[in-house]
Short mmCIF file of C-alpha atoms and ligand atoms in Angstrom, two decimals:
data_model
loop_
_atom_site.label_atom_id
_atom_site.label_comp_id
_atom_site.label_asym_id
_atom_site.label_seq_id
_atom_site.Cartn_x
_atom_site.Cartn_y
_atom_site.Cartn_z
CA UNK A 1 -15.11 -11.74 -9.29
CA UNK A 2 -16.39 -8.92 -7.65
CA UNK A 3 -13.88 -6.53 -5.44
CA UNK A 4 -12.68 -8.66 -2.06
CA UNK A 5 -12.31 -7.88 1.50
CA UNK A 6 -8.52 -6.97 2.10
CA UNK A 7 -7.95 -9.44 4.99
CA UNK A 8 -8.89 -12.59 3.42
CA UNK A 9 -6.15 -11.75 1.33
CA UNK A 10 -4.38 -11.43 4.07
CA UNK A 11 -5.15 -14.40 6.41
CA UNK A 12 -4.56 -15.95 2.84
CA UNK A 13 -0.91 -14.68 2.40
CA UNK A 14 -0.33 -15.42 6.05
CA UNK A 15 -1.09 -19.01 5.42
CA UNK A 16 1.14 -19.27 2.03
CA UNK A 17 3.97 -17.41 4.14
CA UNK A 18 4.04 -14.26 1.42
CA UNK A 19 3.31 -10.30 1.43
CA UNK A 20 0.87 -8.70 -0.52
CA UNK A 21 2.30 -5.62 -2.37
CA UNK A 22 0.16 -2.64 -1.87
CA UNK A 23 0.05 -0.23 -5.24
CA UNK A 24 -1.08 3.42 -5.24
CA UNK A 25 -3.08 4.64 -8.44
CA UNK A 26 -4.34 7.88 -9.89
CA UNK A 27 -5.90 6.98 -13.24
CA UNK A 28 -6.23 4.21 -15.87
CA UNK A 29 -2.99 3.69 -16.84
CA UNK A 30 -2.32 3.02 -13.13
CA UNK A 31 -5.02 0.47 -12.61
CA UNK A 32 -3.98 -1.34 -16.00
CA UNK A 33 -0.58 -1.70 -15.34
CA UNK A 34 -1.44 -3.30 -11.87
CA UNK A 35 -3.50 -5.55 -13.39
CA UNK A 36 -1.96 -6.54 -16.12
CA UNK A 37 1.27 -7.72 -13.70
CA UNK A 38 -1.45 -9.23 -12.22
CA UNK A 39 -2.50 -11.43 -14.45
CA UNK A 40 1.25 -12.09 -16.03
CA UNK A 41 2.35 -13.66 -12.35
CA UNK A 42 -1.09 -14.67 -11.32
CA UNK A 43 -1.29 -12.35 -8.16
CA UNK A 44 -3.77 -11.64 -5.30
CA UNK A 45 -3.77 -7.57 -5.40
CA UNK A 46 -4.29 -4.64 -3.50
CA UNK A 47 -4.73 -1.72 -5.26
CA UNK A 48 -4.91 1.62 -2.98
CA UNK A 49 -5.98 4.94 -3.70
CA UNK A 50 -5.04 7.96 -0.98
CA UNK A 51 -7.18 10.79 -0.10
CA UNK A 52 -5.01 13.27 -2.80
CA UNK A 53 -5.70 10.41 -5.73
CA UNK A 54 -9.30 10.57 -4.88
CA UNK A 55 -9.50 14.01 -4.89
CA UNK A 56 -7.93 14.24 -8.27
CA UNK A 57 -9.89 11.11 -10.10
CA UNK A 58 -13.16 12.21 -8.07
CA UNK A 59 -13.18 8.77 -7.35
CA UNK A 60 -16.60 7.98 -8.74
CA UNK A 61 -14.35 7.72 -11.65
CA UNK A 62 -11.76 5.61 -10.23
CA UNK A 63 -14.16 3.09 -8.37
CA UNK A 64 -15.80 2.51 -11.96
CA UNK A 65 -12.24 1.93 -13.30
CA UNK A 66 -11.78 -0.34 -10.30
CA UNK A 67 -15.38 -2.21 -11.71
CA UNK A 68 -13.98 -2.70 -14.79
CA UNK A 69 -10.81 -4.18 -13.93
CA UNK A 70 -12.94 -6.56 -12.09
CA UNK A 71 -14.87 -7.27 -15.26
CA UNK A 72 -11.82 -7.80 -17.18
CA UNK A 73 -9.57 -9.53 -14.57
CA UNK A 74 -12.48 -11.61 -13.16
CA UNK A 75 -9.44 -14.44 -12.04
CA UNK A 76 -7.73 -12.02 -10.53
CA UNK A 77 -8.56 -11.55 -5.96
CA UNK A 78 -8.65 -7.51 -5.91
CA UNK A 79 -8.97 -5.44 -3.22
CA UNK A 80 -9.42 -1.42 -3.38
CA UNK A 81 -8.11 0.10 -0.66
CA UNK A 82 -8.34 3.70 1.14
CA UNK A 83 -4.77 4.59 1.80
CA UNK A 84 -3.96 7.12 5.00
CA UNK A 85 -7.41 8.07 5.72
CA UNK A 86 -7.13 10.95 8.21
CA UNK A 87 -10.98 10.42 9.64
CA UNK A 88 -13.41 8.59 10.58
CA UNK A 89 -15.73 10.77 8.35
CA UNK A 90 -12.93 9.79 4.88
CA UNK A 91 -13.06 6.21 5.94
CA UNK A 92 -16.43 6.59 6.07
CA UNK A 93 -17.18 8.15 2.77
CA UNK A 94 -14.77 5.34 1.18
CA UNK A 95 -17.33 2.67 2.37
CA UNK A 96 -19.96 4.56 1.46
CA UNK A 97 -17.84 4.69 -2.47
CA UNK A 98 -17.28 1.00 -2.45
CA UNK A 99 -13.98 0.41 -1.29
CA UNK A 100 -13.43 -2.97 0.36
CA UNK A 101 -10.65 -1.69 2.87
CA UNK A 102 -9.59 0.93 4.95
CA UNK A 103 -6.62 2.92 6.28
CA UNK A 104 -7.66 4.82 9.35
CA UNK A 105 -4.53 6.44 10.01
CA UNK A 106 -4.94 8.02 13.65
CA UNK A 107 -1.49 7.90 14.00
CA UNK A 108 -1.43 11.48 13.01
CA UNK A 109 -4.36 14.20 13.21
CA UNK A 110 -6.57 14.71 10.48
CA UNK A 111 -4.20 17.35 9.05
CA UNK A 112 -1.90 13.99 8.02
CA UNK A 113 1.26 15.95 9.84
CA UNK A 114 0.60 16.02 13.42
CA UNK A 115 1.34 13.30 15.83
CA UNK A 116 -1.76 12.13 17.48
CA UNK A 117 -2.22 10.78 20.97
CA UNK A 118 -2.87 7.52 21.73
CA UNK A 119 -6.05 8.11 23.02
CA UNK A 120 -7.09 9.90 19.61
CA UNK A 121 -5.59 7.00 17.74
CA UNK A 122 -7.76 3.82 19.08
CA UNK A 123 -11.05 6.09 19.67
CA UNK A 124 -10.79 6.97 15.45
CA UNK A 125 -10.00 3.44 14.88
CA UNK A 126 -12.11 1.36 17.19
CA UNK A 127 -14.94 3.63 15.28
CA UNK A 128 -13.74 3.11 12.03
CA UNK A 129 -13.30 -0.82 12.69
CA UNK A 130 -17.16 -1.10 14.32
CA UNK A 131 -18.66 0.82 11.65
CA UNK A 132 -16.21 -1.30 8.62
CA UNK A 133 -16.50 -4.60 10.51
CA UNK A 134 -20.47 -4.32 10.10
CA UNK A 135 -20.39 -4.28 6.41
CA UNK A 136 -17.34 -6.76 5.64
CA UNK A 137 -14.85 -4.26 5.35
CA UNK A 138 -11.41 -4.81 6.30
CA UNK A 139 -9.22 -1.53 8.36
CA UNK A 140 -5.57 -0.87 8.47
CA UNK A 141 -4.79 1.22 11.52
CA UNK A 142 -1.26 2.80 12.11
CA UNK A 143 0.61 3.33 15.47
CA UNK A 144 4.57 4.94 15.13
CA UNK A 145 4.41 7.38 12.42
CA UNK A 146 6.47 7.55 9.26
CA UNK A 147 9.19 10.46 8.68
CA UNK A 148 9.30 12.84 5.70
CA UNK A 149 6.16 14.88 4.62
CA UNK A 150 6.63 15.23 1.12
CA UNK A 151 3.63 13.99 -0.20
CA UNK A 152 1.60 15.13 2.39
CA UNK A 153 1.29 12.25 5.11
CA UNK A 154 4.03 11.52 7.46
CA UNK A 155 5.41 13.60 10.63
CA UNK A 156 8.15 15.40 9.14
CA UNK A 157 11.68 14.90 11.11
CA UNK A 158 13.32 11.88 10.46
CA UNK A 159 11.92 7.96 10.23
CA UNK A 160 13.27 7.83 13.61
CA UNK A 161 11.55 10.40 15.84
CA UNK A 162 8.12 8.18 15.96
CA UNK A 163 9.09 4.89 15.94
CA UNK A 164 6.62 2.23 17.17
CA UNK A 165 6.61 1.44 20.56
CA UNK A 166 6.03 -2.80 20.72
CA UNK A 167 3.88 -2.23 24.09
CA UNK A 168 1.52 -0.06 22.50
CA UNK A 169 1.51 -1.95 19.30
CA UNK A 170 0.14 -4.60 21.46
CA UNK A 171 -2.49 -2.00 23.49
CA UNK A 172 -3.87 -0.72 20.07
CA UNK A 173 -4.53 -4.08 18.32
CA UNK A 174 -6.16 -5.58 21.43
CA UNK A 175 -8.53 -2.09 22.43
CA UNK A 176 -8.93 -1.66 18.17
CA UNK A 177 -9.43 -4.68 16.85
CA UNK A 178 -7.95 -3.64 13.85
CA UNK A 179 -7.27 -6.80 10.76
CA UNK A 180 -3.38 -5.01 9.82
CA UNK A 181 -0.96 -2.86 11.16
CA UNK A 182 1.35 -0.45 9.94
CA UNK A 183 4.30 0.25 12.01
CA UNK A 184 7.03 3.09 12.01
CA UNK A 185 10.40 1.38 11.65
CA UNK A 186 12.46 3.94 9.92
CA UNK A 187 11.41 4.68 6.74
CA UNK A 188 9.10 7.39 5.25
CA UNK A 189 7.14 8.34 2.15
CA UNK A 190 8.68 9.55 -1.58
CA UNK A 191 12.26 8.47 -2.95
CA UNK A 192 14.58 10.41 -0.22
CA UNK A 193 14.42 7.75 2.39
CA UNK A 194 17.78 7.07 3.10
CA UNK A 195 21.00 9.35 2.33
CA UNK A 196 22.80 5.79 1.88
CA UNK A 197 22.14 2.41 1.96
CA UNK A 198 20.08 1.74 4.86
CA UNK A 199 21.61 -0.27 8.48
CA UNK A 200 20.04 -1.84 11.20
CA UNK A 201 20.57 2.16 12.54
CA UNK A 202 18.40 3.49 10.19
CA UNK A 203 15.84 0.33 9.40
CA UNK A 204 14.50 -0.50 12.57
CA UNK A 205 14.24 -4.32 11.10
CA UNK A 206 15.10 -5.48 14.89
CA UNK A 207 12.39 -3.40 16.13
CA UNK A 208 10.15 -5.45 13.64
CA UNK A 209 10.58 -8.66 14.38
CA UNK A 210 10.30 -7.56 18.21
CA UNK A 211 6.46 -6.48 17.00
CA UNK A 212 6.29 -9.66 15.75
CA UNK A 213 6.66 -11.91 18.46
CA UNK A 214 4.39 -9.97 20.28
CA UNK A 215 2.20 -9.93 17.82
CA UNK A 216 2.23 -12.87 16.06
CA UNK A 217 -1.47 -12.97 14.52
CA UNK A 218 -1.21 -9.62 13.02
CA UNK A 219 -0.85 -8.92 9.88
CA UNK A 220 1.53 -6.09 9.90
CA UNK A 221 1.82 -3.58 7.06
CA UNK A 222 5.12 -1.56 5.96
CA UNK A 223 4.46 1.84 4.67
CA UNK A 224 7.10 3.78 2.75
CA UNK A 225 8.40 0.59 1.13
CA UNK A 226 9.81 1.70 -2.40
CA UNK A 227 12.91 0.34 -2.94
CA UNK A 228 14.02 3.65 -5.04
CA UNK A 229 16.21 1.43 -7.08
CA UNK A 230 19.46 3.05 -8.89
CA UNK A 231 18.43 1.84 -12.71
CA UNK A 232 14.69 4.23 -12.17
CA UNK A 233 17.15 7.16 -10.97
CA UNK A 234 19.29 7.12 -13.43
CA UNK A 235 16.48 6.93 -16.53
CA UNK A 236 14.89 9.95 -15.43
CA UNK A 237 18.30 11.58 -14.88
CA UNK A 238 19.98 10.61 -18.43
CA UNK A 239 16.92 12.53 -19.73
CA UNK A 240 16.88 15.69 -18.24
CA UNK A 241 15.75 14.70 -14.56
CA UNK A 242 17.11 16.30 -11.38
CA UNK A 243 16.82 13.48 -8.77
CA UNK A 244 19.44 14.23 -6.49
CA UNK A 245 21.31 10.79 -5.01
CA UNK A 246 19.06 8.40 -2.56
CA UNK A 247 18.22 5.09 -1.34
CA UNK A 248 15.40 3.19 -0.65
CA UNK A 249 14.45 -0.05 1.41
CA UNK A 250 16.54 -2.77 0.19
CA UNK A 251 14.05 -5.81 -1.28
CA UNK A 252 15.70 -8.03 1.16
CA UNK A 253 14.53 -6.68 3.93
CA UNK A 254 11.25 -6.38 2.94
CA UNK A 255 11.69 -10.11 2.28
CA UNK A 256 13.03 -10.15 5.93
CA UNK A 257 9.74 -8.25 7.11
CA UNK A 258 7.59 -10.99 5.07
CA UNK A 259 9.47 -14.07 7.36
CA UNK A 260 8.34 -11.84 10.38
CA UNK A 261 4.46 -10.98 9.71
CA UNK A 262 4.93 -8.61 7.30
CA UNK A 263 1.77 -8.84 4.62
CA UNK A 264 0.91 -5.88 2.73
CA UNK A 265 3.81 -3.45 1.05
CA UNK A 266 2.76 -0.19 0.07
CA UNK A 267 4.86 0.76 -3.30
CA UNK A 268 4.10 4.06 -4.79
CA UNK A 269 7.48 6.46 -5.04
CA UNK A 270 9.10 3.02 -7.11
CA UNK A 271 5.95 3.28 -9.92
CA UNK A 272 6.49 7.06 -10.07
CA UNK A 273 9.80 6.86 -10.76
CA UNK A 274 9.21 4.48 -13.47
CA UNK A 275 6.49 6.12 -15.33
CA UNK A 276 8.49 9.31 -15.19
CA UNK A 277 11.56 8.34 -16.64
CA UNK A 278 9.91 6.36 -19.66
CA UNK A 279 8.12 9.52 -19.97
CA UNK A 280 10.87 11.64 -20.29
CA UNK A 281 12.55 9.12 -22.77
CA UNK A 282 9.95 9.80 -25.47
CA UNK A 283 10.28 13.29 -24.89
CA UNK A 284 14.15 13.83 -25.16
CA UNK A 285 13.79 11.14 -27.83
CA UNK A 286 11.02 12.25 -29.92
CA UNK A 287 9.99 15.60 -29.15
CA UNK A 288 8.19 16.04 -32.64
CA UNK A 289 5.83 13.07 -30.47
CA UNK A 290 2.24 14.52 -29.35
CA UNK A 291 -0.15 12.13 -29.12
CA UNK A 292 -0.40 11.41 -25.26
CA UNK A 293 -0.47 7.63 -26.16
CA UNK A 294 3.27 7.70 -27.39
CA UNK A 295 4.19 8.40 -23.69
CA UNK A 296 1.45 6.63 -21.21
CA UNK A 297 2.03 3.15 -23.23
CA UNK A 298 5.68 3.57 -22.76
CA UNK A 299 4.75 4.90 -19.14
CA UNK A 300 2.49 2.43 -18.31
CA UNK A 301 4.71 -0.35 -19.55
CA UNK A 302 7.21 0.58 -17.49
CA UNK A 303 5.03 0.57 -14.50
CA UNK A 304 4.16 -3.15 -15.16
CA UNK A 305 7.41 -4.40 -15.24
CA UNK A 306 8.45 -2.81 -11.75
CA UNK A 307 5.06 -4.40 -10.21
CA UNK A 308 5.71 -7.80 -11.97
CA UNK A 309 8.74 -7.97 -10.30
CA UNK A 310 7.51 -6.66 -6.69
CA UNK A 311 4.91 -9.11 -6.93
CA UNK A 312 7.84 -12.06 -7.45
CA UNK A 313 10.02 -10.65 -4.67
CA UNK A 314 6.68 -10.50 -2.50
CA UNK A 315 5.90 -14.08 -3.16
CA UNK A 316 2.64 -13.44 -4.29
CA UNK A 317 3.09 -14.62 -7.63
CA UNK A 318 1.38 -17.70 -8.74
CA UNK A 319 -1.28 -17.35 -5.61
CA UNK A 320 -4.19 -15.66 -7.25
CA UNK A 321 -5.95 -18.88 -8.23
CA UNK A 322 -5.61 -20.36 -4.25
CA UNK A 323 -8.94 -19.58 -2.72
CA UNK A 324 -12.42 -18.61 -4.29
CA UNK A 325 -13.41 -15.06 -2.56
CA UNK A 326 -15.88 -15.00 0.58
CA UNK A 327 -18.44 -12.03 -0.09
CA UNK A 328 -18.48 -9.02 1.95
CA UNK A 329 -21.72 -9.95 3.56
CA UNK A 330 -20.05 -13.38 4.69
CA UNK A 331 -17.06 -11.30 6.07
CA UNK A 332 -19.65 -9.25 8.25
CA UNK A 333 -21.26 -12.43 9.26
CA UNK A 334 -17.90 -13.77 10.34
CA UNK A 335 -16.48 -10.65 12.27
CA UNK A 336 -20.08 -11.07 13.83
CA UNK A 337 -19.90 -14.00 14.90
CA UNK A 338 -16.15 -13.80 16.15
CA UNK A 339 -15.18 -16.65 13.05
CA UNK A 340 -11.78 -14.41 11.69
CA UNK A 341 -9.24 -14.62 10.66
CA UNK A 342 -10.55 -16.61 7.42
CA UNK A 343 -7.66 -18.99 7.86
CA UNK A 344 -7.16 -20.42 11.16
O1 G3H B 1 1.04 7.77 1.21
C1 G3H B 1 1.65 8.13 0.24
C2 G3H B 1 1.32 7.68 -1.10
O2 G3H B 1 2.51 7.69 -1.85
C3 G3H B 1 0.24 8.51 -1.74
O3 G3H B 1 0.70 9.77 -2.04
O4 G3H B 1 -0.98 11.42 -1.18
O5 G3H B 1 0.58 11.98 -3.05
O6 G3H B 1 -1.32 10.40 -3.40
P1 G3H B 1 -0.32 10.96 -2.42
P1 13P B 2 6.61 4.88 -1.04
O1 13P B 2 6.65 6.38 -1.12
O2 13P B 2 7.87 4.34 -0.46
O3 13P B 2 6.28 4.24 -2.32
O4 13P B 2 5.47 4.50 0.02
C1 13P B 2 4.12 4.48 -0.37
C2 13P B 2 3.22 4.34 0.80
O5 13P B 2 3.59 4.00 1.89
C3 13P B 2 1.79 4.62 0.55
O6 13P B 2 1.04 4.57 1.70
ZN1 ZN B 3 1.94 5.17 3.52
#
């Protein structure tokens, strides 16, 4: 099947009462490993790609990838995704690539570190949505903004200093007309999240739920969602690592989020971890080893199991073969003629 519009899977997992995780990739081994969890727990997927992974793939390469895990996945719904776009003009070139989704993340200014005003916010995303809406295309907009800056997108200070503020939450959506929203509720990008096991002080889960019941038709999206689990630390530690101590959002609340609207999960820092530690392995273990395929099969095996797992905690396991995909052109069509969500 070809690529699908991100919020039928949504309106889809809404209906089935699951989340959707969302995976970042790079290259190949990336892509495979997605969709080979995939099609081991019979997933809908979302597989995103930032503005640094297209810069480094040139993503012509990675949207032919993208084709051929279509190809060779055909039963599997998949959606590529633009993660954090900082502009109208990247969410624009995205379309223009093929993507079937789009971050535009006006919650900060194009530099990805700034906090934007609200005004700057829905005038980039109202844009974005007219111009995505049009051809099928589903947008992610963000209001809040995640802490931490390490790789590049987030406000800096803590996951506190930007939290979302419900009211707007509610102004955005209705002057956007955005399909998802992401939401600042404490936690940030990369594996130092938390310095220890997260509270209701630190993950805003009340502040959640309150979006929620205001918002109780939108699909809302958690950014900075690795769970940074001990087991990945300690791997890439035991063989010569440096990771200094950390913690990441706890699964169960995530599964909390997914009982109140949460749909798609963005997981990156957790498949990182992974594929560096069974990278190291081979190294410490067999350093006479130099043919790159003794590492990325161990690397991408590793990054298989941790989505295969995600993907049973997110309840979208055993939900790929649910609904038969509506074409892009029917999407336009439908945001056209006022007929989404896809599922009432
Ligand atoms: O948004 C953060 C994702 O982990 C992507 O990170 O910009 O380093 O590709 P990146
Ligand atoms: P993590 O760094 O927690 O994996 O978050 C990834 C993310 O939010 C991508 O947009
Ligand atoms: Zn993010």
């Amino acid at each position: 099947m070809p690529l699908v519009s991100m919020r039928q899977l949504l309106d889809e997992a809404a209906r089935g009462g699951y989340g959707v995780g969302a995976f970042n990739v790079n290259n190949m081994e990336q892509i495979q490993a997605i969709m080979e969890a995939a099609r081991e727990t019979k997933s809908p997927v979302i597989v995103q790609a930032s503005r640094g992974a297209r810069s480094y793939s040139q993503d012509r390469f990675l949207y032919h990838l993208m084709l051929a895990a279509t190809e060779l996945y055909p039963e599997i719904p998949t959606v590529l995704h633009l993660d954090h776009g900082n502009s109208v003009d990247t969410c624009k070139s995205a379309i223009a690539m093929g993507f079937t989704s789009v971050m535009m993340d006006g919650s900060l200014m194009p530099d990805g570190k700034t906090p934007s005003t609200f005004d700057h916010n829905v005038k980039a995303t109202r844009e974005v949505v007219e111009m995505a809406h049009a051809k099928g295309i589903t947008v992610e907009g963000e209001i809040g903004c995640l802490g931490g800056i390490e790789d590049g997108h987030g406000a800096g200070l803590d996951g506190l200093s930007h939290l979302t503020d419900p009211d707007q939450a509610v102004e955005f959506v209705q002057q956007t007309g955005v399909d998802a929203l992401a939401i600042a509720i404490g936690t940030s990008h990369g594996a130092y999240k938390f310095t220890k096991k997260p509270t209701g002080e630190t993950l805003k889960m009340d502040r959640l739920i309150e979006i929620h019941k205001r918002l109780p038709h939108t699909h809302l999206v958690m950014h900075g969602s690795s769970s940074v689990p001990k087991d990945l630390q300690d791997v890439i530690n035991k063989y010569g690592g440096k990771l200094k101590p950390t913690w990441g959002v706890p699964v169960e609340e995530i599964q909390l989020g997914i009982k109140n609207g949460v749909r798609k999960i963005n997981v990156d820092t957790d498949n990182r971890l992974a594929i560096t530690g069974a990278i190291r392995k081979v190294f410490a273990e067999k350093p006479e080893e130099f043919d790159p395929r003794s590492y990325l099969k161990p690397a991408r095996d590793a990054m298989k199991k941790v989505v295969a797992l995600r993907m049973m905690q997110f309840g979208q396991a055993g939900h790929a073969g649910d609904y038969a995909p509506i074409t892009l052109a029917e999407m336009a069509n439908r945001y056209e003629g006022n007929r989404v969500p896809v599922v009432p």
